[in-house]
Backbone as a printed PyTorch tensor [residue, N CA C, xyz], in Angstrom:
tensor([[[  0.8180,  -1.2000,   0.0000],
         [  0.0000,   0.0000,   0.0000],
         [  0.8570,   1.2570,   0.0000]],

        [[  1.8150,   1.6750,   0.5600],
         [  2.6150,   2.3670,   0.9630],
         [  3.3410,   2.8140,  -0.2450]],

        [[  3.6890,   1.5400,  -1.2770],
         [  4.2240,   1.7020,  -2.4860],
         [  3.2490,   2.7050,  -3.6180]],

        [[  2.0730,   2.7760,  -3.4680],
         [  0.7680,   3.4200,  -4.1640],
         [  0.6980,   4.5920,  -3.5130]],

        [[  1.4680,   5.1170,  -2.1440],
         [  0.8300,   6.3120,  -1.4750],
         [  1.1690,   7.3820,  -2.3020]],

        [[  2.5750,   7.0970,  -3.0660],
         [  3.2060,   8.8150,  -3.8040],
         [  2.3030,   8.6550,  -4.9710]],

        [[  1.7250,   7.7340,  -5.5800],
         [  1.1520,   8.2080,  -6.5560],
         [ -0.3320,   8.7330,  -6.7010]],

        [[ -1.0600,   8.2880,  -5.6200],
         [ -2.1060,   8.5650,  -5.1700],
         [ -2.2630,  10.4470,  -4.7140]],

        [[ -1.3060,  10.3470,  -3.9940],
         [ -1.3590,  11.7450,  -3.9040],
         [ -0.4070,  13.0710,  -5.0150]],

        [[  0.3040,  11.8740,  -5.3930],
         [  0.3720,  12.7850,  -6.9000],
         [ -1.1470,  13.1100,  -7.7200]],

        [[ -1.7270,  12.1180,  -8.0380],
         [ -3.2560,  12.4330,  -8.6300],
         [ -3.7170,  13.1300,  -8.0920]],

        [[ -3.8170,  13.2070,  -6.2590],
         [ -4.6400,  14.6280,  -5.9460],
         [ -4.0420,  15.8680,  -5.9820]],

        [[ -2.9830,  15.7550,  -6.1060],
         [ -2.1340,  17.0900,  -6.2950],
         [ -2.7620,  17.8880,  -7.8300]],

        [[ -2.5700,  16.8460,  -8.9560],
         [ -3.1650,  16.9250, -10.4790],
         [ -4.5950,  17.5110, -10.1680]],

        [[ -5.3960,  16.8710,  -9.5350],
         [ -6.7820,  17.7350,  -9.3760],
         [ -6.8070,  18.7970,  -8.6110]],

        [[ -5.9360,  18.6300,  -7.9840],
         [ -5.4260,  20.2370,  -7.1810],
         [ -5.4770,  21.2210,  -8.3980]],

        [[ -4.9470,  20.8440,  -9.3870],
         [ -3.8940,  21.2350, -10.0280],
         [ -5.0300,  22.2430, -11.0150]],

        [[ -6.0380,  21.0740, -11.3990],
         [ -7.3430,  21.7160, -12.4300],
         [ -7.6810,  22.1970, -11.4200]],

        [[ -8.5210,  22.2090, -10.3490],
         [ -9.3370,  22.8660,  -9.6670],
         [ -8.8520,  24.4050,  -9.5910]],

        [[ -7.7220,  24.9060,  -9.5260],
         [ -6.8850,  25.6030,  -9.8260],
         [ -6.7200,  26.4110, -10.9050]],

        [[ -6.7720,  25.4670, -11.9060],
         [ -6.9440,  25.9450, -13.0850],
         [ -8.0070,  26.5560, -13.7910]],

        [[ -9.1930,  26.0620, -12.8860],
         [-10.4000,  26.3780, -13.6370],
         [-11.3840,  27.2230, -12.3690]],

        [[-10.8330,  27.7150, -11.2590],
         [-11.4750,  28.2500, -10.4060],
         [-10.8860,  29.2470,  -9.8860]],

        [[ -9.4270,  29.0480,  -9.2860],
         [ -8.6680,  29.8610,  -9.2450],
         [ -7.3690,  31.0120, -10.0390]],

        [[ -8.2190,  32.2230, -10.3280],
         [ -7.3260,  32.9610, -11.5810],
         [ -7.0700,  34.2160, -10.8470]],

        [[ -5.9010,  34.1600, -10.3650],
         [ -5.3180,  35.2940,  -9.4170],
         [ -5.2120,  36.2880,  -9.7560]],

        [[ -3.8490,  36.4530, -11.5290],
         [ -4.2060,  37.5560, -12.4010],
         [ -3.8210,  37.1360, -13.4110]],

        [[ -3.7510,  37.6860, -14.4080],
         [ -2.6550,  37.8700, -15.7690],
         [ -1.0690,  37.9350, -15.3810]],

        [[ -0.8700,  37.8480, -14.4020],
         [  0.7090,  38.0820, -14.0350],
         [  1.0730,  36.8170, -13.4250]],

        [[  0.4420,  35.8700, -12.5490],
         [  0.4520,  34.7040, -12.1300],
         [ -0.2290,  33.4140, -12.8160]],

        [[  0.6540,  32.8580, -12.8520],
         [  0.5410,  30.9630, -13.7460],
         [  0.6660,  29.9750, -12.2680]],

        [[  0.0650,  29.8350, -11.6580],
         [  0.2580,  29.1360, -10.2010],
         [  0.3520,  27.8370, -11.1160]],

        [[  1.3210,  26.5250, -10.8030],
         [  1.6560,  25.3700, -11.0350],
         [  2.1290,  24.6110, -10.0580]],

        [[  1.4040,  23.5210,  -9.9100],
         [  2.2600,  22.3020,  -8.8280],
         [  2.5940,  21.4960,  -9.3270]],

        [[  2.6570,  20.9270, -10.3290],
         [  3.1090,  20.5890, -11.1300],
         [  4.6240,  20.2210, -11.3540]],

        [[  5.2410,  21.3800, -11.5900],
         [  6.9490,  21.2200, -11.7670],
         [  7.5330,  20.2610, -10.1580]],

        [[  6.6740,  20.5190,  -9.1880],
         [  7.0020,  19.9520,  -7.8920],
         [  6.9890,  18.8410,  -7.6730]],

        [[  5.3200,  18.2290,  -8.2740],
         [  5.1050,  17.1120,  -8.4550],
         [  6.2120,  16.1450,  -9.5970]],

        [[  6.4110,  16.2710, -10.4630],
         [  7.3290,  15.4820, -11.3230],
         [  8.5230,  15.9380, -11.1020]],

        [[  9.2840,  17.1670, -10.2690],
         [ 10.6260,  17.1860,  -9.5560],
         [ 10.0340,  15.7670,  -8.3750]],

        [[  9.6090,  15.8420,  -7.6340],
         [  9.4100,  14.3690,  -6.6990],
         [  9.0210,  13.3450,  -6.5440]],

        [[  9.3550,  12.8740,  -8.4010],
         [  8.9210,  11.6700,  -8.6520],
         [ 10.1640,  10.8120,  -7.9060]],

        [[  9.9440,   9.8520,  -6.9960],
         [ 11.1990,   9.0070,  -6.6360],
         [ 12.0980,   8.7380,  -7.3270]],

        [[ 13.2280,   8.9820,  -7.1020],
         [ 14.4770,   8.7400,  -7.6620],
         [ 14.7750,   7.3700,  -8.4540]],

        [[ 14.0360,   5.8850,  -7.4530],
         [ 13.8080,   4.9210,  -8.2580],
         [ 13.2390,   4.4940,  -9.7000]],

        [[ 12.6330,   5.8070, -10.0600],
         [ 12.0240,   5.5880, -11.1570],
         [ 12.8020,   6.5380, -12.2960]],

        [[ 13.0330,   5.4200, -13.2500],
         [ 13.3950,   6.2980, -14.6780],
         [ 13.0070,   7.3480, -14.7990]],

        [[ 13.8780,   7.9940, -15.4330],
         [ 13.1710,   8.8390, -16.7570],
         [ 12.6950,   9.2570, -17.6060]],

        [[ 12.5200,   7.8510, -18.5860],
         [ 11.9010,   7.6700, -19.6670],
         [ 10.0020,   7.9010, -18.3010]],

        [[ 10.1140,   6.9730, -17.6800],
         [  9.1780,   6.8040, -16.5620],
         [  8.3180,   8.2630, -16.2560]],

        [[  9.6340,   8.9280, -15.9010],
         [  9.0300,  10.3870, -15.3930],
         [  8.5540,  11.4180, -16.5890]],

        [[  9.2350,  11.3620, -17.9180],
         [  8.3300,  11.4210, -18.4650],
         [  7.1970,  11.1170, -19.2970]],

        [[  6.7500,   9.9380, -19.3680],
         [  5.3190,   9.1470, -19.5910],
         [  4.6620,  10.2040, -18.8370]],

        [[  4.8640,   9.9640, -17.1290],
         [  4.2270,  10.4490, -16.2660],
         [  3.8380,  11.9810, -16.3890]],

        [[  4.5790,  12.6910, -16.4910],
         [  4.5830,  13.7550, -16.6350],
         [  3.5010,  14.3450, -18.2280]],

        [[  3.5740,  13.5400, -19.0590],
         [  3.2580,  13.8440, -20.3210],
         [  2.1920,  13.7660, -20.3100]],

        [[  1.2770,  12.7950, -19.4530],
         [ -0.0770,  12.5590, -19.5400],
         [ -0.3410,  13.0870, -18.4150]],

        [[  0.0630,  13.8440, -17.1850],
         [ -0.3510,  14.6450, -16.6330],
         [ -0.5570,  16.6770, -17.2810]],

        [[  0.6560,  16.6130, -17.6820],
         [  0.4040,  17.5630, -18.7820],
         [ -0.9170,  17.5520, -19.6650]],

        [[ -1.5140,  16.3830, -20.2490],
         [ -2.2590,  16.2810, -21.1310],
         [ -3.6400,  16.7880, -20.1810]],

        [[ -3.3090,  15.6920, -19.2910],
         [ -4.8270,  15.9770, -18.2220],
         [ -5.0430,  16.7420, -18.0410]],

        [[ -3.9880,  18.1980, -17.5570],
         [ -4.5580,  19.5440, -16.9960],
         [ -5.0570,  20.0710, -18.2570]],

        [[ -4.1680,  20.3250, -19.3200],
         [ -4.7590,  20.8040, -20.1900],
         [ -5.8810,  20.9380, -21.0440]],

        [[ -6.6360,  18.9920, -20.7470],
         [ -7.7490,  18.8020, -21.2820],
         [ -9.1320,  19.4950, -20.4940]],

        [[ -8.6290,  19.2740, -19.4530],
         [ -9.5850,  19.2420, -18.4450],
         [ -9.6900,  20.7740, -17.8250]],

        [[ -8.9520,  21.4550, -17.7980],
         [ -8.4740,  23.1860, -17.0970],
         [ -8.0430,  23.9020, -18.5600]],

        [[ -7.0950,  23.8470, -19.1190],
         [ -6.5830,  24.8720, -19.8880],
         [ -6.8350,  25.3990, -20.8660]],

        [[ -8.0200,  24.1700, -21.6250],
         [ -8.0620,  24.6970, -22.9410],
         [ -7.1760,  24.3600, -24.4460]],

        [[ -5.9870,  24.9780, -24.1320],
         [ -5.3010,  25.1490, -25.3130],
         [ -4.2110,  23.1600, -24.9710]],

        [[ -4.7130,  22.7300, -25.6120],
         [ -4.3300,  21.0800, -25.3790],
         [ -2.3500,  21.0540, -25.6270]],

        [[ -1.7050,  20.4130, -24.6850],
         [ -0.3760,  20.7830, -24.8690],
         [  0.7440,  21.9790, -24.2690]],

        [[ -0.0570,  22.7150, -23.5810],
         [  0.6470,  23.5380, -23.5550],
         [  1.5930,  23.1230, -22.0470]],

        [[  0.7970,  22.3630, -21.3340],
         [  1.2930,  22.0690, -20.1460],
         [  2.1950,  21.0570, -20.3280]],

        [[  1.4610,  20.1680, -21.1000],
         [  2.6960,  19.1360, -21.8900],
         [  4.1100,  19.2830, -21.9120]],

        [[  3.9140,  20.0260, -22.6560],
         [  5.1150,  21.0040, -23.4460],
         [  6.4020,  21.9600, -22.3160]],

        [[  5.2940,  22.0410, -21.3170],
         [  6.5690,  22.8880, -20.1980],
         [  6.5080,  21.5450, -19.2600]],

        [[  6.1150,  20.8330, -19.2360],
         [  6.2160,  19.6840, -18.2360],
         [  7.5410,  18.5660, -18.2830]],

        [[  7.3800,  18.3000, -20.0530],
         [  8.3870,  17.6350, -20.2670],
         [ 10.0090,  17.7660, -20.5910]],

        [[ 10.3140,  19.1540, -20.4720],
         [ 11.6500,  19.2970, -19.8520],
         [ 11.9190,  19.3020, -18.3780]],

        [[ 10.7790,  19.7290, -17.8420],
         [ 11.4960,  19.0000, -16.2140],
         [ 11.5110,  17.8360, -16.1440]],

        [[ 10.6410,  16.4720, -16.5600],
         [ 11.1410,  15.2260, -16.3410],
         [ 11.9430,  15.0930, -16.8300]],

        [[ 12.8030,  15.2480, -18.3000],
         [ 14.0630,  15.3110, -18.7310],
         [ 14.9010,  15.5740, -17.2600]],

        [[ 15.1220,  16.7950, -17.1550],
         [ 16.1920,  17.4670, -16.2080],
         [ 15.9620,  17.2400, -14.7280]],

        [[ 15.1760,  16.5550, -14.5760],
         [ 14.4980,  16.0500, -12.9650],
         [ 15.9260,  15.4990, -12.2890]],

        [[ 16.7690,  14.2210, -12.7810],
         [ 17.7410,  13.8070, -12.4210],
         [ 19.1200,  14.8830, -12.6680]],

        [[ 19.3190,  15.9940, -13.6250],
         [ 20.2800,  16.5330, -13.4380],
         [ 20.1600,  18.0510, -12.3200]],

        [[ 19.0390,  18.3730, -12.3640],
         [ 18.6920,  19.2510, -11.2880],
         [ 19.0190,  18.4170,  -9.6990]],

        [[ 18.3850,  17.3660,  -9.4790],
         [ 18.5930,  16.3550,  -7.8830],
         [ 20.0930,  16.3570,  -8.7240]],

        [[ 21.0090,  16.0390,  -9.1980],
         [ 22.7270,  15.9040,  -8.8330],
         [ 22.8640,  16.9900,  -8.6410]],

        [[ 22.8830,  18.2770,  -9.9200],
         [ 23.4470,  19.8690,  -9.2540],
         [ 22.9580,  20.2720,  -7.6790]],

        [[ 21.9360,  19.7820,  -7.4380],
         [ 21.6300,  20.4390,  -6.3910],
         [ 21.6550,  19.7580,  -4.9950]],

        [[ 21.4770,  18.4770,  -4.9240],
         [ 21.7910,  17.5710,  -3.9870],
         [ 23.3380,  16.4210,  -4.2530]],

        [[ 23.8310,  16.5660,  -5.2710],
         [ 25.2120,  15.8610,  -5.4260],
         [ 24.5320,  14.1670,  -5.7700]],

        [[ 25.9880,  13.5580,  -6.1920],
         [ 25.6880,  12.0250,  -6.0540],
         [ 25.8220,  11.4050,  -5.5880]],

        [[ 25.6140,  11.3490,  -4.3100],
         [ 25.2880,  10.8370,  -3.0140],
         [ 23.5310,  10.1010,  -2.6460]],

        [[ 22.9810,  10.8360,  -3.4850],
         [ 21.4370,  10.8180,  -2.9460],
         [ 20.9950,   9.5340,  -4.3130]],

        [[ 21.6770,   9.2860,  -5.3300],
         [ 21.5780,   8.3020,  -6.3450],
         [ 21.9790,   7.1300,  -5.9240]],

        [[ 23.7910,   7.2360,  -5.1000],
         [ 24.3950,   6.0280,  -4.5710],
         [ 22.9390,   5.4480,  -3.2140]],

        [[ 22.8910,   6.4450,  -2.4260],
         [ 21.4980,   5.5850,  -1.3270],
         [ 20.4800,   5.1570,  -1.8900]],

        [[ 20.1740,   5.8040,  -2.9170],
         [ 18.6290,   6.0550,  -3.4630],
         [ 17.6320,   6.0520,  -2.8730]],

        [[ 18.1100,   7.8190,  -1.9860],
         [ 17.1120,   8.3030,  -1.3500],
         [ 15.9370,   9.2250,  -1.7600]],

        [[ 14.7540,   9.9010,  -1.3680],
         [ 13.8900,  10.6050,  -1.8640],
         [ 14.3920,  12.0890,  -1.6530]],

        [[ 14.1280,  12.8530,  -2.1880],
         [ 14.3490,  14.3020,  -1.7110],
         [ 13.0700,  14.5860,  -0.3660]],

        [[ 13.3690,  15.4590,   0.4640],
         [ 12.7090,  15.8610,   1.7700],
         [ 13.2570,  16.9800,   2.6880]],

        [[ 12.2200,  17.6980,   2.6440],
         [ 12.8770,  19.1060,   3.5110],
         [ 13.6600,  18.8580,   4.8310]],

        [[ 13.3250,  17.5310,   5.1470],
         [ 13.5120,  17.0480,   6.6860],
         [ 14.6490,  16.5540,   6.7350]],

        [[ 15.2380,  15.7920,   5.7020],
         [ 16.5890,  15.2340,   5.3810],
         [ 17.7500,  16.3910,   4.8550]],

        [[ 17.1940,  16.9790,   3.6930],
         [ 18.2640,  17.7020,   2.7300],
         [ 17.8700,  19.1120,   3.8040]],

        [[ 16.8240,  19.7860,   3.7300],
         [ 16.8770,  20.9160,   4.6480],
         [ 16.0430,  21.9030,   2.9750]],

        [[ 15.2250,  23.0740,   3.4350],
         [ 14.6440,  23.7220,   2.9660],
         [ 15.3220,  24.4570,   2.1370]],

        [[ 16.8760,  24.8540,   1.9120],
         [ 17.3880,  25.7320,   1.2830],
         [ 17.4790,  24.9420,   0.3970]],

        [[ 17.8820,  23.6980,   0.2320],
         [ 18.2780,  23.0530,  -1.6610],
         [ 16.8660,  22.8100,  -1.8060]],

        [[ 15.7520,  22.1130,  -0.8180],
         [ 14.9540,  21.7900,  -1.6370],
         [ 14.3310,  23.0630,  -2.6700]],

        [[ 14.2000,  24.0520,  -1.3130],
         [ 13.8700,  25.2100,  -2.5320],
         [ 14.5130,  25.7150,  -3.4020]],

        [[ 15.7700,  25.5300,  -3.5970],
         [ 16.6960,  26.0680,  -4.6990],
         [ 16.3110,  24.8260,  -6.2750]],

        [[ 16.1250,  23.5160,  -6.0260],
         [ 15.8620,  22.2420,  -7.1640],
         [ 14.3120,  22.7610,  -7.4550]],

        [[ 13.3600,  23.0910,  -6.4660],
         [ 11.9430,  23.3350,  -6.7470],
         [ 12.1350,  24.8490,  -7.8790]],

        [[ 12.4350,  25.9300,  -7.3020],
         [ 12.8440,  27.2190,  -7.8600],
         [ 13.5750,  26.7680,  -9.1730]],

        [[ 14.5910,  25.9520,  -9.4320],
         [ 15.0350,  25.1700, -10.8240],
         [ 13.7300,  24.7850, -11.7650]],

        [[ 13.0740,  23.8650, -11.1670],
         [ 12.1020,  23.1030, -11.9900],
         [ 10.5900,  24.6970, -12.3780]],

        [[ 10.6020,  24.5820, -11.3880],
         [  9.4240,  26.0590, -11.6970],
         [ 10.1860,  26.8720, -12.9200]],

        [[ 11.5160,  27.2820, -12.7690],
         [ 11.6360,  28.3460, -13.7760],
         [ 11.6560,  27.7270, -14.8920]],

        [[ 12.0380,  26.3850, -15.1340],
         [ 12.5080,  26.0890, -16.3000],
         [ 10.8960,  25.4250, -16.8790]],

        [[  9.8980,  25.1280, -15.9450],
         [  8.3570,  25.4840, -16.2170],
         [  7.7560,  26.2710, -17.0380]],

        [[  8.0520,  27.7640, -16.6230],
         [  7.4980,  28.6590, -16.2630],
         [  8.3210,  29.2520, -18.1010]],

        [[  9.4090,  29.3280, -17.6480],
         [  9.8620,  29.5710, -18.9460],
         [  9.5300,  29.0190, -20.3450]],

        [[  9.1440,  27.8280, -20.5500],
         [  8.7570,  27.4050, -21.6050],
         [  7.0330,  27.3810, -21.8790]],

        [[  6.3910,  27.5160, -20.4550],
         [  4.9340,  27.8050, -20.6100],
         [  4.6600,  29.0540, -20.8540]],

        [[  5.5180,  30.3630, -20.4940],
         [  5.2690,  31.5480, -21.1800],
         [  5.9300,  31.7300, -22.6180]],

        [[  6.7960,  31.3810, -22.8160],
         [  7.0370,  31.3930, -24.1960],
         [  6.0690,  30.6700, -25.1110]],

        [[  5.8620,  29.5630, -24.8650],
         [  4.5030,  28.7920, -25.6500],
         [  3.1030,  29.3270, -25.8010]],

        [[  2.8510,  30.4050, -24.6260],
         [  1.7170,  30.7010, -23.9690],
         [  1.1500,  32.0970, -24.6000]],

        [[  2.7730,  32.2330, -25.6880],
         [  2.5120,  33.6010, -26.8690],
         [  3.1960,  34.8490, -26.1300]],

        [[  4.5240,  34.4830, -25.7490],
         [  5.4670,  35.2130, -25.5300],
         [  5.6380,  36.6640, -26.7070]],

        [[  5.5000,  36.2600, -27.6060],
         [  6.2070,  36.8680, -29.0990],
         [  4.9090,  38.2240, -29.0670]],

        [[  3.7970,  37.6800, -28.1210],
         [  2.7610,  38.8980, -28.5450],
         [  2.6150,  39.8790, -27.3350]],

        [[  3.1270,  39.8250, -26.2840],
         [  3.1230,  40.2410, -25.2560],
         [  4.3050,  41.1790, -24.7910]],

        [[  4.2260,  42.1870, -24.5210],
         [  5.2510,  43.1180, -23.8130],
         [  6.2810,  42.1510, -22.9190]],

        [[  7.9160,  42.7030, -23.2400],
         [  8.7120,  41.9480, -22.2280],
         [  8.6740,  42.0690, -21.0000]],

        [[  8.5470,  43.4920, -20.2670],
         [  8.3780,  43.1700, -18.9440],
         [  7.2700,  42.6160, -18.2720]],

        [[  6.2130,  42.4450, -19.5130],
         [  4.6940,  41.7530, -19.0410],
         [  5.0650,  40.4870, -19.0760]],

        [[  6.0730,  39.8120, -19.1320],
         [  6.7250,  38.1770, -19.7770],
         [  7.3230,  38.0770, -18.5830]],

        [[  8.2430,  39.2860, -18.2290],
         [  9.0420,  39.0020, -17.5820],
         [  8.6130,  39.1890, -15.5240]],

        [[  7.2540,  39.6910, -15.7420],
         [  6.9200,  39.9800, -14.4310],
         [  6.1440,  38.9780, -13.9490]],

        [[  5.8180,  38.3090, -15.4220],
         [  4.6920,  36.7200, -15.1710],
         [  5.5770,  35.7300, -14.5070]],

        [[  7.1750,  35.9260, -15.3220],
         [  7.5230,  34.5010, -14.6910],
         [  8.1530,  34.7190, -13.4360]],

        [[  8.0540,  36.2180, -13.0240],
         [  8.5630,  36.3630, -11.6150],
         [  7.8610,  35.3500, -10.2070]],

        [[  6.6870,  36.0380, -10.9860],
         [  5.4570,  36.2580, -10.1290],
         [  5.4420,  35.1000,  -9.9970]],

        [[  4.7880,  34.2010, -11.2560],
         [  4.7430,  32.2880, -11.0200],
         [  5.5110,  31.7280, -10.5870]],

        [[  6.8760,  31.9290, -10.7960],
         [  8.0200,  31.2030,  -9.5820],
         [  8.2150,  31.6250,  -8.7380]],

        [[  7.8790,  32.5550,  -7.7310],
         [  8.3970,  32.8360,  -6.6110],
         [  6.3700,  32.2180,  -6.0300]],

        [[  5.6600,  32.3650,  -6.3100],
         [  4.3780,  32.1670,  -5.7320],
         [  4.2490,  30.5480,  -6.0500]],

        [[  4.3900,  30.0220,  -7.2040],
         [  4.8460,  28.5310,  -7.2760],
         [  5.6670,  27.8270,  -6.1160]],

        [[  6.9170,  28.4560,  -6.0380],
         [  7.9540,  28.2490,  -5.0870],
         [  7.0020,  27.5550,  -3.6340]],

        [[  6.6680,  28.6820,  -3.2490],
         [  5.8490,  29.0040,  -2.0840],
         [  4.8590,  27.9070,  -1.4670]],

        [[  4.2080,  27.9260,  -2.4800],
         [  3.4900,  27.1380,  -2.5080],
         [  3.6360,  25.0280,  -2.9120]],

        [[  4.5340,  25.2870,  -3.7930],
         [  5.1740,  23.9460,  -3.8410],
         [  6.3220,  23.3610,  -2.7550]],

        [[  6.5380,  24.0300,  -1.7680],
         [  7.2690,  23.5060,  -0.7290],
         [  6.2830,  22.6850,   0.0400]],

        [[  5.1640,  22.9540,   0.5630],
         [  3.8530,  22.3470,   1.1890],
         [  3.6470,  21.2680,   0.3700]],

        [[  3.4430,  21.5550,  -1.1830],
         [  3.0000,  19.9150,  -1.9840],
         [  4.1980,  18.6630,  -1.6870]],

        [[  5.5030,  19.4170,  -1.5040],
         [  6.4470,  18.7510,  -1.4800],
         [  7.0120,  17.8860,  -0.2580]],

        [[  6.4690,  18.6240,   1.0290],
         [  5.6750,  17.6880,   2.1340],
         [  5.0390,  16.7720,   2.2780]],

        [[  3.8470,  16.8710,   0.9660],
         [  2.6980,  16.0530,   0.8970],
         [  3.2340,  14.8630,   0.3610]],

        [[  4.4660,  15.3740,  -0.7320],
         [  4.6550,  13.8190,  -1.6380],
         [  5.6700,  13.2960,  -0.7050]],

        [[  6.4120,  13.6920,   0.2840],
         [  7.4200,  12.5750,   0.5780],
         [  7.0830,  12.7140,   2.3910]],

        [[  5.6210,  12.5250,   2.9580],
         [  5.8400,  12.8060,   4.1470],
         [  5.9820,  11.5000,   4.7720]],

        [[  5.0720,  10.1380,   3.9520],
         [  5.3490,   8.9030,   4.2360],
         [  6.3130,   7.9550,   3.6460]],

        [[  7.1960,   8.4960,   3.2090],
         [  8.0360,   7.6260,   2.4540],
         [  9.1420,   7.2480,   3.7090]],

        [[  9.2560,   7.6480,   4.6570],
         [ 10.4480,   7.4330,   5.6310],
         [  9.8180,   6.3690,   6.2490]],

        [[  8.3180,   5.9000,   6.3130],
         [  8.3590,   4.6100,   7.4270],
         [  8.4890,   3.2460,   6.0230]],

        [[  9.2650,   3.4570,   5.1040],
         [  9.0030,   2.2540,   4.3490],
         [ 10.2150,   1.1750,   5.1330]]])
């Protein structure tokens, strides 16, 4: 059972995720995503090819279901599962591959996790505003969106990031 808990609450995170999408619209300056958090804390045990399947059809889901424009979440989703494993080495070393441990604020400590989360958000955030019709929009209106979404992402994805690894220590 225990083995099913991260993914289970990955899915509610995903409906977090629409509910969000389709209820909560803060402004034109904020892209709130949990997302980049969720597939940064996919367990280390699992591929990449893995993380992104996962990621790709979660992408698909929000988008079908919240966004509208089909892909677009896709599309910024699947360079963080790409870079999921080189973000955890830059930022936690290879140490955490040799144990094959989970990432956790409680273990690593709040400053890397938020520095790998703040990684995955920007590199989010960056390809969902560029996709999202960058080319038609004023730069500092580009550039105040992806402030805004990663530092309020950030924020907020430290708590999801609780959620995904709070039971993984009694395995």
């Amino acid at each position: 059972m225990k083995e099913y808990r991260f993914f289970l609450t990955y899915a509610l995170i995903v409906l977090v995720q629409i509910l969000i999408c389709n209820y909560l619209n803060l402004s034109a300056y904020v892209v709130l995503s949990l997302l980049p958090a969720a597939v940064l804390l996919i367990p280390i045990r699992y591929s990449t090819v893995l993380a992104l399947v996962v990621s790709f059809f979660t992408g698909l889901a929000v988008d079908y279901f919240a966004e509208g424009l089909v892909g677009l979440n896709a599309l910024a989703l699947l360079p963080v599962a790409f870079c999921r494993k080189s973000i955890i080495n830059l930022v936690f070393g290879d140490e955490i591959f040799a144990r094959k441990e989970d990432i956790s604020i409680n273990q690593h400590g709040v400053l890397k996790v938020s520095i790998a989360i703040i990684l995955a958000q920007s590199l989010f955030m960056f390809i969902y505003i560029w996709a999202d019709g960058a080319a038609t929009r004023p730069f500092w209106f580009n550039l105040t969106r992806f402030l805004m979404s990663v530092i309020i992402g950030w924020l907020i994805s430290l708590s999801v990031s609780e959620a995904l690894v709070q039971d993984r220590r009694e395995r």
